PDB file of C-alpha atoms in Angstrom:
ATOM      1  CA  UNK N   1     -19.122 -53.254 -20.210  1.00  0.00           C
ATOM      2  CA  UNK N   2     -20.116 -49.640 -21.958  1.00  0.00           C
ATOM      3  CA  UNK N   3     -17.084 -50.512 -24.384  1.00  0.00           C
ATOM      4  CA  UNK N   4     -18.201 -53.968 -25.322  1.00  0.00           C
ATOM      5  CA  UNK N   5     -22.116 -53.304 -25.610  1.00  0.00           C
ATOM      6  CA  UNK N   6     -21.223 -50.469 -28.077  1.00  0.00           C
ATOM      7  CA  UNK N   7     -18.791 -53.499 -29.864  1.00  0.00           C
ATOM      8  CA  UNK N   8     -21.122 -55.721 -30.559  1.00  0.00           C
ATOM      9  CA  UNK N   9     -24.512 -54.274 -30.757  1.00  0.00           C
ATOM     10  CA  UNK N  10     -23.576 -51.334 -33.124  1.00  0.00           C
ATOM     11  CA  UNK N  11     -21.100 -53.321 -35.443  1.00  0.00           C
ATOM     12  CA  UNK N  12     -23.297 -52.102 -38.560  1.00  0.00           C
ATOM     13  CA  UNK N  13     -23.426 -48.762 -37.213  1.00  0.00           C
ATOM     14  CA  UNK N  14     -20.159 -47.939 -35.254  1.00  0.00           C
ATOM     15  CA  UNK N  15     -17.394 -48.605 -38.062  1.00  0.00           C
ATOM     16  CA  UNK N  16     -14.512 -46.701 -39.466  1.00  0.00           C
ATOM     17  CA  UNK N  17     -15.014 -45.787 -43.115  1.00  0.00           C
ATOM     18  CA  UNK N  18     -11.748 -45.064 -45.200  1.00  0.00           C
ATOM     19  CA  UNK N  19     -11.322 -41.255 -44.667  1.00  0.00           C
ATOM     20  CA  UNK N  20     -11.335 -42.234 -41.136  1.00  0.00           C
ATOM     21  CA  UNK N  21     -14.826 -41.790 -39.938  1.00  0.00           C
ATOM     22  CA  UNK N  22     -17.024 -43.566 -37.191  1.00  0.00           C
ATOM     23  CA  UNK N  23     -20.538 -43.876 -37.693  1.00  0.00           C
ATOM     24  CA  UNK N  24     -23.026 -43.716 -34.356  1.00  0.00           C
ATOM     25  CA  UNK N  25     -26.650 -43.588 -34.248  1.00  0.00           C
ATOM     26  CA  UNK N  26     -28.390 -40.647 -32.228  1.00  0.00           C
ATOM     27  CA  UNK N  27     -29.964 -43.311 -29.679  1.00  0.00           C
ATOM     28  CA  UNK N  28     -26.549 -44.885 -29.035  1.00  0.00           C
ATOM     29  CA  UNK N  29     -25.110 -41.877 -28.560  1.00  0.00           C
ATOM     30  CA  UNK N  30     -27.697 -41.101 -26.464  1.00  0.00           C
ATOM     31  CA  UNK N  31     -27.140 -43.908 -24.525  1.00  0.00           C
ATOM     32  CA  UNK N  32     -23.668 -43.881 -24.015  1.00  0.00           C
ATOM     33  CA  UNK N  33     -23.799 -40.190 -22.860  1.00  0.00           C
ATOM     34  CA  UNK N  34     -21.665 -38.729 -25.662  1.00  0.00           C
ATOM     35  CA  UNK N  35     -21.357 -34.775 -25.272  1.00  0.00           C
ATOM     36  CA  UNK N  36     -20.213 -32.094 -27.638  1.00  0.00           C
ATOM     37  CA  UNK N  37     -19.160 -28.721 -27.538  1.00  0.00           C
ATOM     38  CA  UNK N  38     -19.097 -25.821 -30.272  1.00  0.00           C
ATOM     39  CA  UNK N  39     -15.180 -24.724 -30.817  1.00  0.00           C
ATOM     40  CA  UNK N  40     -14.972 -21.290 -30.131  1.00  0.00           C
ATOM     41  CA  UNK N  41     -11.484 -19.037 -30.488  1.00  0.00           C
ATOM     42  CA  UNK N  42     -10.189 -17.539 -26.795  1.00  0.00           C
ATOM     43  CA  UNK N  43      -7.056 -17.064 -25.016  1.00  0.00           C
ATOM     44  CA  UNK N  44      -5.623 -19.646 -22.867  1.00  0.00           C
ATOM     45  CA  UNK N  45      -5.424 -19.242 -19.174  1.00  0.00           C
ATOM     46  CA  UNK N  46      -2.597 -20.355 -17.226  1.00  0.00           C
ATOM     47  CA  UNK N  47      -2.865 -21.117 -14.091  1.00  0.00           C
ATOM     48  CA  UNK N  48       0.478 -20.150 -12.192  1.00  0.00           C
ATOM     49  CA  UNK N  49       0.537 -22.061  -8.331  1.00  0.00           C
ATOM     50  CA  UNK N  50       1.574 -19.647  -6.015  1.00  0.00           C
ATOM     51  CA  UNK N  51       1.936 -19.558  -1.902  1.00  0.00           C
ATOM     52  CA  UNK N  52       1.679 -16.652   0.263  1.00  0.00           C
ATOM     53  CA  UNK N  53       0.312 -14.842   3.775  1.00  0.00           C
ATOM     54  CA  UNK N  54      -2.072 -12.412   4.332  1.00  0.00           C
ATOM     55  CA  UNK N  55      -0.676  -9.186   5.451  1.00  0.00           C
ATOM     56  CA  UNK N  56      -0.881  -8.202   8.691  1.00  0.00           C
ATOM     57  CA  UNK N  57      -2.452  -4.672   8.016  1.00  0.00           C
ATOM     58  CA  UNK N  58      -5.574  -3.458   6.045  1.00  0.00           C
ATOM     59  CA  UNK N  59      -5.507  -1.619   2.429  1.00  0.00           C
ATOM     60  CA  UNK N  60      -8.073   1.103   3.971  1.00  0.00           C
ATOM     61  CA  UNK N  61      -7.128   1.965   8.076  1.00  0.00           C
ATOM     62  CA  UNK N  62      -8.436   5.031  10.080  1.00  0.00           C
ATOM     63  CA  UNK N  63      -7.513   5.935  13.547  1.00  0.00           C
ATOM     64  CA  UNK N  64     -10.858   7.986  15.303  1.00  0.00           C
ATOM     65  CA  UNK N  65     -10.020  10.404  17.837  1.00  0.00           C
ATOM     66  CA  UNK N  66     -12.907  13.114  19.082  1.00  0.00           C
ATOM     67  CA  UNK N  67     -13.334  16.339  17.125  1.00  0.00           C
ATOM     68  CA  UNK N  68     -12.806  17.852  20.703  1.00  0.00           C
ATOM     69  CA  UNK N  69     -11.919  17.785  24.474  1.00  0.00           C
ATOM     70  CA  UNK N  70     -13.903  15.749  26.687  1.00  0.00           C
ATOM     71  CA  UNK N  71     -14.698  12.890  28.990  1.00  0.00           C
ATOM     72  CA  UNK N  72     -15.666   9.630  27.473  1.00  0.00           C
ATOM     73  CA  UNK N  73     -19.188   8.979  29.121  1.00  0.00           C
ATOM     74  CA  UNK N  74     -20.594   6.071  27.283  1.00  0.00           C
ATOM     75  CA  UNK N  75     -18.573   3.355  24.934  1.00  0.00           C
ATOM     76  CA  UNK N  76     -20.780   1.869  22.301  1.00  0.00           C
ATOM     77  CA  UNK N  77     -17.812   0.072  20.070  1.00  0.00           C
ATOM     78  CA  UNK N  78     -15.484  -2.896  20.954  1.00  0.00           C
ATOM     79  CA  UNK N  79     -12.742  -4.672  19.599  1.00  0.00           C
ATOM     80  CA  UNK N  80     -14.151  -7.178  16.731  1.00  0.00           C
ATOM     81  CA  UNK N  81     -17.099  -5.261  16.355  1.00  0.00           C
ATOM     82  CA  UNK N  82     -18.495  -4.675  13.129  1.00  0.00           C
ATOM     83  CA  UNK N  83     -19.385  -1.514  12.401  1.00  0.00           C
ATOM     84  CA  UNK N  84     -21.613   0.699   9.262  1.00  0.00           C
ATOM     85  CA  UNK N  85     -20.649   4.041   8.754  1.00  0.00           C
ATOM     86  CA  UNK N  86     -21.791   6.791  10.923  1.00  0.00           C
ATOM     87  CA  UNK N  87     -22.010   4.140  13.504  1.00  0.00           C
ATOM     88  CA  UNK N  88     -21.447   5.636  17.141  1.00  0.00           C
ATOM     89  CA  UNK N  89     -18.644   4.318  18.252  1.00  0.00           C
ATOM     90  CA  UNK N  90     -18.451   6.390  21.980  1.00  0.00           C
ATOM     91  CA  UNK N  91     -19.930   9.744  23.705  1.00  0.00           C
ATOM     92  CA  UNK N  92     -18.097  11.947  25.011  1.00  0.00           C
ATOM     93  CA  UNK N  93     -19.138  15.256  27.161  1.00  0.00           C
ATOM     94  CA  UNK N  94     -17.335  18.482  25.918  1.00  0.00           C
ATOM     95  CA  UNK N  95     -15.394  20.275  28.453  1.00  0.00           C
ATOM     96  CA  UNK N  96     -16.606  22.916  30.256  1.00  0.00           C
ATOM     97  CA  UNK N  97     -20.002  22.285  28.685  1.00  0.00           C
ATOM     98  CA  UNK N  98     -23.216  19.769  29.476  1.00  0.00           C
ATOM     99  CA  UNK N  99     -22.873  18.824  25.237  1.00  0.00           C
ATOM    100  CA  UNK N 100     -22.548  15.482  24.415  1.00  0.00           C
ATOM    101  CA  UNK N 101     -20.523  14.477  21.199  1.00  0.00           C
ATOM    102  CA  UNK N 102     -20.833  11.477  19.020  1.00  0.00           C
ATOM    103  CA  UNK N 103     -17.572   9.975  17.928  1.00  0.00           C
ATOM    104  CA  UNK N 104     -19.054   8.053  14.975  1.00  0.00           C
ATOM    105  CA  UNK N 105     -17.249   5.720  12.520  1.00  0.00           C
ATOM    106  CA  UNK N 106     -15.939   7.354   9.490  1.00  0.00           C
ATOM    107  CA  UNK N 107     -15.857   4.282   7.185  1.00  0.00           C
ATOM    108  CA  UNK N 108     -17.660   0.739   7.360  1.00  0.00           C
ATOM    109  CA  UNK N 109     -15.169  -1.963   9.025  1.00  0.00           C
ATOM    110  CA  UNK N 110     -14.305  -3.989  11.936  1.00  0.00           C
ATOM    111  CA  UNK N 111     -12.857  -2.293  15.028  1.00  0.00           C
ATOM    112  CA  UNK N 112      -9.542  -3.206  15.481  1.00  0.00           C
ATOM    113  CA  UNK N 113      -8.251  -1.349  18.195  1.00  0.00           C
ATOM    114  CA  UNK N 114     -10.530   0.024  21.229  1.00  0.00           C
ATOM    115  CA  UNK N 115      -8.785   2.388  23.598  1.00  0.00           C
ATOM    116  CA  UNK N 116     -11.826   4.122  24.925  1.00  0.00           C
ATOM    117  CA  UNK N 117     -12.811   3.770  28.457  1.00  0.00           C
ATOM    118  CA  UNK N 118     -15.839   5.344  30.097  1.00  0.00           C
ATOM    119  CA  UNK N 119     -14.859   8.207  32.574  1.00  0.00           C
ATOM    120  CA  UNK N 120     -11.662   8.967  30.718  1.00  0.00           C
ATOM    121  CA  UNK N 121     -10.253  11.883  29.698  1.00  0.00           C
ATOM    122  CA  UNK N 122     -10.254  11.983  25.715  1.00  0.00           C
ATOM    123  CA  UNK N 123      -9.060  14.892  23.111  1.00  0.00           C
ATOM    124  CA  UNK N 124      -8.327  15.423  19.271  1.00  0.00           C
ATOM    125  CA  UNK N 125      -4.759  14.094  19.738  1.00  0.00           C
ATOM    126  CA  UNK N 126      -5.486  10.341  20.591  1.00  0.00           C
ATOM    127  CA  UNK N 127      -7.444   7.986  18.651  1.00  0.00           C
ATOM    128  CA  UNK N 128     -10.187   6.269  20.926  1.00  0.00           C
ATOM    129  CA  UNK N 129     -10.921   3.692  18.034  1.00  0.00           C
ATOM    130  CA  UNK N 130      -9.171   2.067  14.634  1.00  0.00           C
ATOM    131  CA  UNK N 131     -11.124   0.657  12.262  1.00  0.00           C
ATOM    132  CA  UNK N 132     -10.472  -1.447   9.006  1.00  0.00           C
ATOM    133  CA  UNK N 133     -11.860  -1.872   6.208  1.00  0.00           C
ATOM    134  CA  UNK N 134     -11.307  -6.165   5.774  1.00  0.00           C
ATOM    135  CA  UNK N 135     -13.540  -6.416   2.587  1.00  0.00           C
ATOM    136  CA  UNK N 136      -9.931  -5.976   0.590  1.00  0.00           C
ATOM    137  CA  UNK N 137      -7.047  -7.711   2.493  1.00  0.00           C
ATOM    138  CA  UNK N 138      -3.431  -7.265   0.589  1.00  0.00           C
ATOM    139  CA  UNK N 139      -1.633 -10.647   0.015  1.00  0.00           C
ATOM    140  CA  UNK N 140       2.243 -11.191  -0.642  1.00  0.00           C
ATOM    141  CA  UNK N 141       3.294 -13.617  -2.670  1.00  0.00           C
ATOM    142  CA  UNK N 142       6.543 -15.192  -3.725  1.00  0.00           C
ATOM    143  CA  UNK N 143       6.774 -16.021  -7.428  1.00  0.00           C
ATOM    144  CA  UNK N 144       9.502 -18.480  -9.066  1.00  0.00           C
ATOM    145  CA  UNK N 145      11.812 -16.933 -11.739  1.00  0.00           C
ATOM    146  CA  UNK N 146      10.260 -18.957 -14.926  1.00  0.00           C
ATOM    147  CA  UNK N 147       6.839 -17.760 -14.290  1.00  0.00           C
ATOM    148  CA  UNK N 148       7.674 -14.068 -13.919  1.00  0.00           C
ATOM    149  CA  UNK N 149       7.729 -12.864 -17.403  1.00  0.00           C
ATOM    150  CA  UNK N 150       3.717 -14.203 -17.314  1.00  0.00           C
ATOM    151  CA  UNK N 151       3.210 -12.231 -14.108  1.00  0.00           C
ATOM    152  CA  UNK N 152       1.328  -8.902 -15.332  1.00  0.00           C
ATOM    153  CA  UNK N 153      -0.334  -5.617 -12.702  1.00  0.00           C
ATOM    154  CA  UNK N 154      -4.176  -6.280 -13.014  1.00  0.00           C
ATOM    155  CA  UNK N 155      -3.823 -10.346 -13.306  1.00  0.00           C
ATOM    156  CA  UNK N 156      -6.623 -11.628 -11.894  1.00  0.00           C
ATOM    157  CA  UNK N 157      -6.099 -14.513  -8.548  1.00  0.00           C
ATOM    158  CA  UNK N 158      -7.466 -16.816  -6.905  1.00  0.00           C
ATOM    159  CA  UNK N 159      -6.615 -17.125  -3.512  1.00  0.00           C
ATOM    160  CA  UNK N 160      -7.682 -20.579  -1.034  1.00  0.00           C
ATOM    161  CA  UNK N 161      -7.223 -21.091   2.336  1.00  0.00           C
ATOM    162  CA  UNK N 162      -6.685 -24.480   4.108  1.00  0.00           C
ATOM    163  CA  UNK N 163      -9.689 -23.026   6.961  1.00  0.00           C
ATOM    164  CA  UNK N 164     -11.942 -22.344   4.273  1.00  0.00           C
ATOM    165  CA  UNK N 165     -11.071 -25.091   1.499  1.00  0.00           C
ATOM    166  CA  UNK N 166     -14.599 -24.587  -0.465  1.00  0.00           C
ATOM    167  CA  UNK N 167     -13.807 -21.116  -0.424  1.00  0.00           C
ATOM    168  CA  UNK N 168     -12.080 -19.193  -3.127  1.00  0.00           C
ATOM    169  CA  UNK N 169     -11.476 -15.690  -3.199  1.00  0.00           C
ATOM    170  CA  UNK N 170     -10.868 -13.356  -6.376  1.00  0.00           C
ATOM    171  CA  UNK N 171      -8.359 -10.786  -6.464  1.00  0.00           C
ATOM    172  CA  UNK N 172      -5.789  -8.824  -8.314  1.00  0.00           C
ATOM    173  CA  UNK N 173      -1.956  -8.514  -8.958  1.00  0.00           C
ATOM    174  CA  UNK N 174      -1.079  -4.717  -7.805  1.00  0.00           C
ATOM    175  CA  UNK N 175       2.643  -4.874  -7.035  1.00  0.00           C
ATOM    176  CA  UNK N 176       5.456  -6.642  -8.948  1.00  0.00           C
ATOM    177  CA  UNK N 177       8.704  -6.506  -6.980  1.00  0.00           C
ATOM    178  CA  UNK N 178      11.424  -5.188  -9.144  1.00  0.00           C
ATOM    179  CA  UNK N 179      14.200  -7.502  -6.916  1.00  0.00           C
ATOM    180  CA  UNK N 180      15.183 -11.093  -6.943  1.00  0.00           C
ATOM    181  CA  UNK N 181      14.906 -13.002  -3.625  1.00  0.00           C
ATOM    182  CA  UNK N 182      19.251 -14.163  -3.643  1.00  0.00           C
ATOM    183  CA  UNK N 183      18.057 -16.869  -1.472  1.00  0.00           C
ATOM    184  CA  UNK N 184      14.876 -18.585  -2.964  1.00  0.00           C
ATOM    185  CA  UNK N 185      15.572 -16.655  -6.512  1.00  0.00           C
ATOM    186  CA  UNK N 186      11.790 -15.685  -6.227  1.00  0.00           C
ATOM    187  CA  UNK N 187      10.118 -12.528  -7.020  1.00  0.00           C
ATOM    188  CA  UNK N 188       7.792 -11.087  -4.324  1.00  0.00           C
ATOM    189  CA  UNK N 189       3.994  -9.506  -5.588  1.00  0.00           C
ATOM    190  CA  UNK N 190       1.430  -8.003  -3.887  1.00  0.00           C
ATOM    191  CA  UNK N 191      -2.499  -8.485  -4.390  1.00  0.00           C
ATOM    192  CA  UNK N 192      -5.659  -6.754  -3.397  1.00  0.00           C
ATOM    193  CA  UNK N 193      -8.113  -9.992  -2.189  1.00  0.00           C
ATOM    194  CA  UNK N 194     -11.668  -9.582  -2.129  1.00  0.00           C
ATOM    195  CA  UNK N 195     -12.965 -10.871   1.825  1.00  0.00           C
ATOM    196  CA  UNK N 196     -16.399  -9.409   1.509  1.00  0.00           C
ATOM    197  CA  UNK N 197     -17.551 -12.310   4.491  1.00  0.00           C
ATOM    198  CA  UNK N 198     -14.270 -11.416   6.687  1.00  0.00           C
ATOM    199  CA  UNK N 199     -13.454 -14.965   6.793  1.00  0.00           C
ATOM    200  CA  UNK N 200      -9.742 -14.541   5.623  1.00  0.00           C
ATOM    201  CA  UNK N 201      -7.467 -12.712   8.937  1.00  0.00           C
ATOM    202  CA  UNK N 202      -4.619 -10.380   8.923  1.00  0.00           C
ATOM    203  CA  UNK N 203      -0.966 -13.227   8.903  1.00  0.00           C
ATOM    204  CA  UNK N 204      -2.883 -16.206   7.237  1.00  0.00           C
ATOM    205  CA  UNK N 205      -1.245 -18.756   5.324  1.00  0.00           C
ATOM    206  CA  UNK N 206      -2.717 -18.995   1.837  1.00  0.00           C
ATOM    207  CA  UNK N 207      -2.291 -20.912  -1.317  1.00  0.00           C
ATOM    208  CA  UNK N 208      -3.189 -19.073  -5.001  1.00  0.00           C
ATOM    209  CA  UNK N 209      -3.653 -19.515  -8.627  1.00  0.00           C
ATOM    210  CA  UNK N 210      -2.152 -16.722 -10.958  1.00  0.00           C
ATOM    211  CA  UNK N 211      -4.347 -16.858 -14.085  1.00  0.00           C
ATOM    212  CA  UNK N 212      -1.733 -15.980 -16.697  1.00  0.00           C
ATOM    213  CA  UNK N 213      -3.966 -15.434 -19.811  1.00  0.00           C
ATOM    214  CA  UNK N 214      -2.078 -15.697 -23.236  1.00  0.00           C
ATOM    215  CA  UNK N 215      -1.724 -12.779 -25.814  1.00  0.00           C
ATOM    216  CA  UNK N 216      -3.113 -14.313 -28.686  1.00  0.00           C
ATOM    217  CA  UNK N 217      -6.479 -16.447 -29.299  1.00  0.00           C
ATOM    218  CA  UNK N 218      -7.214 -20.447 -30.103  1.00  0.00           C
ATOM    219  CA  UNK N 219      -9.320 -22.974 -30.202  1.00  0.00           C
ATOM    220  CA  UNK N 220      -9.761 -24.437 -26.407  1.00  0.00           C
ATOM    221  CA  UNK N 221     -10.921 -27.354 -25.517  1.00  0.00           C
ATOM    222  CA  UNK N 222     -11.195 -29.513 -21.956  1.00  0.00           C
ATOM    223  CA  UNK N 223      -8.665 -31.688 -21.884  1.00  0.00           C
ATOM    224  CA  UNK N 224     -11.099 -34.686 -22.018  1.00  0.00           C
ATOM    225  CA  UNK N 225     -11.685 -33.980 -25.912  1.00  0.00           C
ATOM    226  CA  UNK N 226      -8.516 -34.824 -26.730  1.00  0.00           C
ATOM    227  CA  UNK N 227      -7.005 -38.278 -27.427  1.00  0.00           C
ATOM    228  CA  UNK N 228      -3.650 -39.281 -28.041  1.00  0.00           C
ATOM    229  CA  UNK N 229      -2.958 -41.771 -30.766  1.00  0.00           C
ATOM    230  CA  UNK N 230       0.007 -43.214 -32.132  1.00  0.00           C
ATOM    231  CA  UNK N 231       1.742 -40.554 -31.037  1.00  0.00           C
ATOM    232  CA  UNK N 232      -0.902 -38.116 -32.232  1.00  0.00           C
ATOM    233  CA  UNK N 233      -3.151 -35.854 -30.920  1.00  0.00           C
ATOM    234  CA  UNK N 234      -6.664 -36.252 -32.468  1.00  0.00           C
ATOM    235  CA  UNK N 235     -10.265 -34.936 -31.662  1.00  0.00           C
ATOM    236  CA  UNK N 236     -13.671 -36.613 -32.871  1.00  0.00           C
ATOM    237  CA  UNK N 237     -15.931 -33.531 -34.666  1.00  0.00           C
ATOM    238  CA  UNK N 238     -19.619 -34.707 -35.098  1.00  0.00           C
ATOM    239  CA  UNK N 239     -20.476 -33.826 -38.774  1.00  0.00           C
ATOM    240  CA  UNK N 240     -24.386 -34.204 -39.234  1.00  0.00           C
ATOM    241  CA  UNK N 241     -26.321 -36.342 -36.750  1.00  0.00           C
ATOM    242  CA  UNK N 242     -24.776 -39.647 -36.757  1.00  0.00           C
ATOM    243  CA  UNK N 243     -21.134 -39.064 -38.328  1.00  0.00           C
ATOM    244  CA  UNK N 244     -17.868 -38.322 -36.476  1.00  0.00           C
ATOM    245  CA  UNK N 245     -14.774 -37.560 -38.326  1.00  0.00           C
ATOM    246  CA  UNK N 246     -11.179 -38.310 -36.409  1.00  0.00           C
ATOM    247  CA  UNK N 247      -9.282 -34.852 -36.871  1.00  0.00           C
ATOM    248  CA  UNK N 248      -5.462 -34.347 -36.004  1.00  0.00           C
ATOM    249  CA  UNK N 249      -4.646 -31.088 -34.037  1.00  0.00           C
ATOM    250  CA  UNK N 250      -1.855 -29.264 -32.846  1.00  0.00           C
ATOM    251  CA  UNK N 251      -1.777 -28.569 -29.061  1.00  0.00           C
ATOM    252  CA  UNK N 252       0.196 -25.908 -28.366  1.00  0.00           C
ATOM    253  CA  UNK N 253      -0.411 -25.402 -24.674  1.00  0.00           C
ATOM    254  CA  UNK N 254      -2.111 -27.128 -22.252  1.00  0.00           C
ATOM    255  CA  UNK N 255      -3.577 -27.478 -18.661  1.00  0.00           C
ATOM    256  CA  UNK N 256      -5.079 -29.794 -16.677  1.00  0.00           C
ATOM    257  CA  UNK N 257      -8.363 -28.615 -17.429  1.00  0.00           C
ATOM    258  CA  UNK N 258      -7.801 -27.325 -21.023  1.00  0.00           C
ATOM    259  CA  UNK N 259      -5.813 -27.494 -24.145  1.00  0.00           C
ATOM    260  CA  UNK N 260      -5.100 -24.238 -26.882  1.00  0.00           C
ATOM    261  CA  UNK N 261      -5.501 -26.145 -30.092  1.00  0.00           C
ATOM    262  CA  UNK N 262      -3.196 -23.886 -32.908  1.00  0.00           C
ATOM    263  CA  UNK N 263      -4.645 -26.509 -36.107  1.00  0.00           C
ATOM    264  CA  UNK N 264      -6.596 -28.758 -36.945  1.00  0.00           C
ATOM    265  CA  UNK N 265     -10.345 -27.050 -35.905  1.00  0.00           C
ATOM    266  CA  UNK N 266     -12.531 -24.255 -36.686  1.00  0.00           C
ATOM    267  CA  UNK N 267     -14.324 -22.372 -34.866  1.00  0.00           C
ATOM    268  CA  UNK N 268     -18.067 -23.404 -34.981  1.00  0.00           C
ATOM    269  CA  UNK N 269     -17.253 -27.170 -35.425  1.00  0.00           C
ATOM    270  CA  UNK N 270     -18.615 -29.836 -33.060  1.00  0.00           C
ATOM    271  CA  UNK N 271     -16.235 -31.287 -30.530  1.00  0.00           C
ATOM    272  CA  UNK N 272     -17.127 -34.007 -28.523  1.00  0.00           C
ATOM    273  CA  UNK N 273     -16.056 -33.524 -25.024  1.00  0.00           C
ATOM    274  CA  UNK N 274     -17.337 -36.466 -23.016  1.00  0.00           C
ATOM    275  CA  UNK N 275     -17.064 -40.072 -23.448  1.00  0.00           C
ATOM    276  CA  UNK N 276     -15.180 -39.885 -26.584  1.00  0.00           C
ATOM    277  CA  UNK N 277     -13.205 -42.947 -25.436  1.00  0.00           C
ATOM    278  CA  UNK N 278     -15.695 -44.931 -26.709  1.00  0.00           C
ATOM    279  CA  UNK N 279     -15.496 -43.276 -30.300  1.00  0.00           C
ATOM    280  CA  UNK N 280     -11.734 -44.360 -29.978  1.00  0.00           C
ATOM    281  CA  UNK N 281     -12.106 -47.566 -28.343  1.00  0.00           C
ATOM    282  CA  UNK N 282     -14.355 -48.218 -31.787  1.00  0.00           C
ATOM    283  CA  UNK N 283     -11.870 -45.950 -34.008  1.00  0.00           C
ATOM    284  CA  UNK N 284      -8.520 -49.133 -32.399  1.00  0.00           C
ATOM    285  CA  UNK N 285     -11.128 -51.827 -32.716  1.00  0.00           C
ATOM    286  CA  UNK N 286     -12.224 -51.150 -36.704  1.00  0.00           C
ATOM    287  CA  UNK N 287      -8.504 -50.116 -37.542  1.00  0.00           C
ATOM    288  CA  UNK N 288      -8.282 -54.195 -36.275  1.00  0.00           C
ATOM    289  CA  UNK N 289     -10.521 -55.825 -38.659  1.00  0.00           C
ATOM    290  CA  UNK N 290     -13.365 -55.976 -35.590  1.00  0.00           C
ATOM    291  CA  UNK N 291     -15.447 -53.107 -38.095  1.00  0.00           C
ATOM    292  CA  UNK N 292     -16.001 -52.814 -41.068  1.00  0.00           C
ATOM    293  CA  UNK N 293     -14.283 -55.572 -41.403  1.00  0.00           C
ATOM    294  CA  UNK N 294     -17.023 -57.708 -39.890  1.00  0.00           C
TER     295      UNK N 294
END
């Protein structure tokens, strides 16, 4: 209905002039919604699908045993517990003396092992507590063979979990495995995965999203701004207020989100990005005889 209002209310306006130009007033494009972007030079961003598991240990572990001999007289810490630093985790009476000792937490974390029991005999030898750090959980990955030479250390990921679908957490490639799986012909990497609400646990199935950015810079678009037509690839670039000039590019990569243009736009120029299917419903319809024809 869009398409045919624009047709037939805007034939004086909307029609193809001979270097291949559509002409639109402001309130019909307006109306129609048209949106444009300013081109601007960056590097394309792959983004390599990936599936992995959380390890089942923390980056950052420490095992807390008392400073000295004792008896464990009060237990302020359990397993799951979250705990600050300094936190008091138990109390235990020195031996041999009425002095109580605090056995405090030496990092910020979850307790995940408790081993302290009140009445107990404790001493420097045994840990009483382990707590992680689950803020940054390691991840292993398995990576196909054509995507490895993209693979870089520092790469940033994004990692999603089927428990927490609107959920995406950032991390980053640490460890590239210098061995070929013989089996699955896969290369296995490690990354550090930011859990700052603890929401992701130690053995969870998770599916990620390498962003492999490229070396050099072009023009990038959203995929939406560009058209194919006979067997071309065109953009519409908005030249003044109501002009629109069809413009030939060369994609050299692309995504489903976003296309590296290598020719055919400068940076600075006006791309539309939305609704431009109008423009080249319009662009068909004139190269018909239903334009300027009429």
């Amino acid at each position: 209905k869009r398409e045919k209002t624009l047709a037939h209310s805007e034939k004086e306006e909307s029609c193809l002039e001979c270097e291949d130009k559509i002409k639109l007033s402001l309130a019909s494009q307006e109306a129609i919604g048209i949106e444009t972007v300013a081109a601007k030079r960056s590097h394309f961003v792959e983004k390599i699908p990936v599936t992995g598991k959380i390890s089942q240990d923390a980056e950052e572990i420490v095992h807390v045993a008392p400073p000295a001999t004792g008896v464990i007289v009060e237990c302020k810490a359990k397993m799951g517990d979250l705990v600050k630093k300094d936190d008091t985790l138990c109390v235990i009476k020195h031996n041999g003396s009425e002095a109580l000792i605090e056995v405090k937490a030496p990092i910020a974390g979850v307790v995940i092992a408790d081993f302290a029991k009140e009445g107990e005999k404790a001493d420097a030898a045994s840990a009483l507590h382990t707590v992680a750090n689950l803020t940054t959980l390691l991840a292993a990955f398995d990576v196909y063979e054509k995507d490895i030479s993209q693979i870089l250390l520092g790469q940033k990921i994004i990692v999603r979990s089927v428990a927490y679908p609107q959920e995406a957490f950032e991390g980053e490639i640490t460890f590239i495995s210098p061995r070929v799986d013989e089996n699955t012909h896969t290369i296995k990497i490690r990354a550090a995965v930011k859990n700052t609400q603890n929401l992701l646990k130690f053995g969870m199935f998770v599916n990620a999203e390498i962003m492999a950015e490229s070396s050099e810079e072009f023009i990038i678009l959203p995929q939406d701004a560009v058209h194919h037509l006979s067997g071309k690839r065109i953009v519409f670039v908005k030249e003044g207020d109501n002009d629109f000039q069809v413009r030939e590019v060369v994609v050299t990569k692309e995504s489903k989100e976003s296309v590296a243009i290598e020719d055919g736009i400068k940076e600075g120029e006006t791309v539309v990005t939305k609704d431009g299917f109008l423009l080249k419903s319009e662009l068909l319809k004139a190269k018909m005889g239903e334009g300027c024809a009429e």
